[in-house]
Tab-separated table of C-alpha atoms in Angstrom:
chain	number	residue	atom	x	y	z
A	27	MET	CA	2.999	-42.823	75.928
A	28	MET	CA	0.360	-44.756	75.025
A	29	LYS	CA	-1.620	-41.648	73.730
A	30	ILE	CA	1.126	-40.563	71.519
A	31	GLN	CA	0.955	-43.405	69.473
A	32	GLY	CA	-3.133	-43.182	69.143
A	33	LYS	CA	-2.854	-39.892	67.418
A	34	LYS	CA	-0.086	-40.130	65.286
A	35	LEU	CA	-1.857	-43.523	63.745
A	36	VAL	CA	-4.887	-41.097	63.022
A	37	THR	CA	-3.144	-37.836	61.399
A	38	LYS	CA	-1.282	-40.343	59.394
A	39	LYS	CA	-2.182	-40.050	55.473
A	40	ASN	CA	-2.015	-42.811	52.855
A	41	SER	CA	0.207	-41.511	49.671
A	42	LYS	CA	-0.115	-44.626	47.769
A	43	GLY	CA	-1.971	-43.219	44.717
A	44	PHE	CA	-4.394	-40.436	43.436
A	45	THR	CA	-7.925	-40.675	44.464
A	46	LEU	CA	-10.781	-40.379	40.963
A	47	LEU	CA	-11.653	-37.062	42.344
A	48	GLU	CA	-8.330	-35.678	41.934
A	49	LEU	CA	-7.558	-37.445	38.567
A	50	THR	CA	-11.074	-36.019	36.801
A	51	ILE	CA	-10.076	-32.876	38.123
A	52	SER	CA	-6.722	-32.812	36.315
A	53	LEU	CA	-7.860	-34.566	33.108
A	54	PHE	CA	-10.520	-31.791	33.191
A	55	LEU	CA	-7.558	-28.812	33.508
A	56	LEU	CA	-5.180	-30.459	30.735
A	57	LEU	CA	-8.268	-31.136	28.611
A	58	ILE	CA	-8.738	-26.921	29.065
A	59	LEU	CA	-5.728	-25.870	28.630
A	60	SER	CA	-4.972	-28.155	25.272
A	61	LEU	CA	-8.700	-26.621	23.372
A	62	LEU	CA	-6.853	-23.451	24.254
A	63	LEU	CA	-4.006	-23.827	23.193
A	64	THR	CA	-4.929	-25.080	20.038
A	65	LEU	CA	-7.001	-22.025	19.701
A	66	ILE	CA	-4.291	-20.127	20.393
A	67	LEU	CA	-2.338	-21.788	17.615
A	68	GLN	CA	-4.915	-21.046	15.008
A	69	THR	CA	-5.057	-17.221	15.314
A	70	THR	CA	-1.995	-17.491	15.391
A	71	ILE	CA	-1.202	-19.269	12.158
A	72	LYS	CA	-4.563	-17.143	11.039
A	73	THR	CA	-3.588	-13.769	11.706
A	74	SER	CA	0.602	-14.661	9.968
A	75	ARG	CA	-1.597	-15.618	6.525
A	76	ASN	CA	-3.336	-12.186	6.355
A	77	PHE	CA	0.203	-10.367	7.648
A	78	LEU	CA	2.152	-12.582	4.980
A	79	ASP	CA	-0.482	-11.479	2.366
A	80	PHE	CA	0.675	-8.286	1.243
A	81	THR	CA	-1.790	-8.306	-2.148
A	82	ASN	CA	-4.365	-5.601	-1.381
A	83	TYR	CA	-1.857	-3.834	0.548
A	84	GLU	CA	0.335	-3.838	-3.126
A	85	TYR	CA	-2.461	-3.177	-5.188
A	86	ALA	CA	-3.965	-0.395	-3.027
A	87	LEU	CA	-0.512	1.000	-3.536
A	88	ALA	CA	0.151	0.623	-6.886
A	89	HIS	CA	-3.498	2.408	-7.689
A	90	LYS	CA	-2.880	5.489	-5.370
A	91	LYS	CA	0.370	5.953	-7.339
A	92	ILE	CA	-1.650	5.512	-11.196
A	93	LEU	CA	-4.048	7.811	-10.187
A	94	GLU	CA	-1.727	10.471	-8.680
A	95	ILE	CA	0.175	10.621	-12.079
A	96	TYR	CA	-3.041	10.176	-14.134
A	97	ASN	CA	-4.638	13.323	-11.866
A	98	ASP	CA	-1.085	15.449	-12.699
A	99	SER	CA	-1.133	14.927	-16.250
A	100	SER	CA	-2.570	17.017	-18.817
A	101	LYS	CA	-2.342	14.087	-21.761
A	102	VAL	CA	-3.223	10.864	-21.661
A	103	GLU	CA	-3.174	8.333	-24.260
A	104	ARG	CA	-2.851	4.317	-24.707
A	105	GLU	CA	-0.010	2.617	-26.844
A	106	SER	CA	-0.148	-1.404	-26.974
A	107	ASN	CA	0.674	-2.540	-23.558
A	108	PHE	CA	1.443	0.757	-21.761
A	109	VAL	CA	-0.086	4.182	-21.063
A	110	MET	CA	1.432	7.281	-21.623
A	111	MET	CA	0.477	10.185	-19.745
A	112	THR	CA	1.875	13.731	-20.350
A	113	ASN	CA	2.823	16.141	-17.369
A	114	LYS	CA	3.606	19.929	-18.730
A	115	ASP	CA	4.035	21.479	-15.626
A	116	LYS	CA	6.523	19.557	-14.719
A	117	LYS	CA	7.748	18.884	-18.649
A	118	GLU	CA	7.989	14.719	-17.747
A	119	GLU	CA	6.436	11.578	-19.324
A	120	VAL	CA	5.854	8.695	-17.762
A	121	LYS	CA	4.490	5.607	-19.092
A	122	LEU	CA	2.175	3.154	-17.456
A	123	VAL	CA	3.989	0.293	-18.784
A	124	PHE	CA	2.787	-3.885	-18.582
A	125	GLN	CA	5.663	-5.814	-19.411
A	126	GLY	CA	5.230	-9.957	-17.944
A	127	ASP	CA	3.760	-10.429	-15.016
A	128	ARG	CA	5.305	-6.656	-13.798
A	129	VAL	CA	3.153	-3.136	-13.949
A	130	TYR	CA	5.328	-0.365	-14.230
A	131	ILE	CA	6.014	3.251	-14.284
A	132	ALA	CA	9.024	4.399	-16.591
A	133	LYS	CA	9.779	8.389	-16.284
A	134	GLN	CA	11.573	10.674	-19.132
A	135	LYS	CA	12.424	13.826	-18.309
A	136	SER	CA	13.307	14.286	-22.384
A	137	LYS	CA	13.572	11.990	-25.424
A	138	ASP	CA	17.362	11.959	-24.575
A	139	PHE	CA	16.977	11.501	-20.797
A	140	TYR	CA	15.354	8.765	-18.951
A	141	ALA	CA	14.944	9.416	-15.219
A	142	GLY	CA	14.512	5.640	-14.264
A	143	TYR	CA	11.095	3.355	-13.177
A	144	ILE	CA	9.222	2.275	-10.502
A	145	LEU	CA	8.252	-1.403	-9.864
A	146	LEU	CA	4.236	-1.102	-8.783
A	147	LEU	CA	3.084	-4.627	-9.139
A	148	LYS	CA	4.783	-8.232	-9.935
A	149	LYS	CA	3.554	-11.741	-10.262
A	150	LEU	CA	0.718	-11.215	-12.122
A	151	LYS	CA	-0.987	-13.830	-13.712
A	152	SER	CA	-2.742	-11.774	-16.461
A	153	TYR	CA	-3.806	-8.413	-17.668
A	154	SER	CA	-5.727	-6.469	-20.141
A	155	ILE	CA	-5.729	-2.860	-21.524
A	156	GLU	CA	-8.870	-1.905	-23.269
A	157	GLN	CA	-9.847	0.492	-24.882
A	158	ASP	CA	-13.667	1.961	-25.191
A	159	GLU	CA	-13.659	5.396	-27.127
A	160	ASP	CA	-11.905	7.913	-24.681
A	161	MET	CA	-12.189	5.489	-21.336
A	162	ILE	CA	-9.181	2.629	-20.509
A	163	HIS	CA	-10.220	-0.089	-19.383
A	164	ILE	CA	-7.585	-2.424	-17.358
A	165	THR	CA	-7.895	-5.174	-15.799
A	166	LEU	CA	-5.208	-7.272	-13.846
A	167	ARG	CA	-5.417	-10.294	-12.115
A	168	ASP	CA	-2.774	-11.021	-9.550
A	169	ARG	CA	-1.031	-14.194	-7.987
A	170	GLU	CA	-4.276	-15.045	-5.600
A	171	ASP	CA	-6.258	-14.986	-9.118
A	172	LYS	CA	-7.896	-11.781	-7.645
A	173	GLU	CA	-9.503	-9.557	-10.528
A	174	ARG	CA	-8.910	-5.907	-10.335
A	175	ASN	CA	-10.248	-3.356	-12.511
A	176	LEU	CA	-8.941	0.366	-13.616
A	177	TYR	CA	-10.776	2.964	-15.148
A	178	LEU	CA	-8.949	5.865	-16.599
A	179	LYS	CA	-10.396	8.465	-19.198
A	180	LEU	CA	-8.385	9.564	-22.290
A	181	LYS	CA	-6.904	13.162	-21.810
A	182	THR	CA	-5.818	15.836	-24.360
A	183	GLU	CA	-4.795	18.772	-24.475
A	184	GLU	CA	-7.231	20.404	-26.786
A	185	LYS	CA	-10.191	18.578	-24.692
A	186	ASN	CA	-8.587	20.066	-21.529
A	187	LYS	CA	-8.315	23.438	-22.920
A	188	LYS	CA	-11.499	23.557	-23.974
A	189	GLU	CA	-13.004	22.706	-20.329
A	190	SER	CA	-10.935	25.369	-19.072
A	191	GLU	CA	-12.051	27.855	-20.944
A	192	GLU	CA	-15.451	26.958	-19.991
A	193	LYS	CA	-15.197	27.032	-16.707
A	194	ASP	CA	-13.826	30.042	-17.264
A	195	THR	CA	-16.580	31.514	-19.212
A	196	ASP	CA	-19.246	30.108	-16.501
A	197	LYS	CA	-17.378	31.546	-13.825
A	198	ASN	CA	-17.490	34.876	-15.791
A	199	ASN	CA	-20.857	34.522	-16.430
A	200	ASP	CA	-21.668	33.701	-12.798
A	201	LYS	CA	-19.552	37.398	-12.037
A	202	GLN	CA	-21.650	39.158	-14.136
A	203	SER	CA	-25.025	37.828	-12.910
A	204	THR	CA	-24.487	38.708	-9.267
A	205	ASN	CA	-22.812	42.406	-10.523
A	206	THR	CA	-26.188	42.893	-12.413
A	207	ARG	CA	-28.605	41.346	-9.636
A	208	GLU	CA	-26.591	43.654	-7.419
A	209	SER	CA	-26.979	46.711	-9.107
A	210	LYS	CA	-30.910	45.995	-9.510
A	211	ASN	CA	-30.830	45.831	-5.926
A	212	ASP	CA	-29.011	48.793	-4.989
């Protein structure tokens, strides 16, 4: 019986507390976990701020829509706080209106028929519309104080007709010159 008791005494451990090594390892692991948690929180806060900031996206969409209408128009002119763009093919007038802190597009099919409006930008701090000869310079300052610039060239129906006639005459001249070259080569 004595031999059995001796073995029990040897296998019995002291479980009254932590050793210094166990304590330092657990503190080191706790420190690493807390650093990882702060990094995760910082990145989620940063990405959520960037995700919730729509100003660049809003401006890009508005800019694209304005340029689509501008490219389709045959006549562009400025009147006080709006830019009038006329499309002869669709027989509609589109106004780019700057009013208060908003920019929107108002469509009119005819003078009596109003087709509605599309809101492009809102919560602008300021805007300015300047005209130099045949260029319209629009400066927008958004809610985050970023300055955006948009340049539109004035179009008139007379200029468009002259440009299209010049292109046609250039094409005809090119065709004639190639025809004469071919006949000389034969």
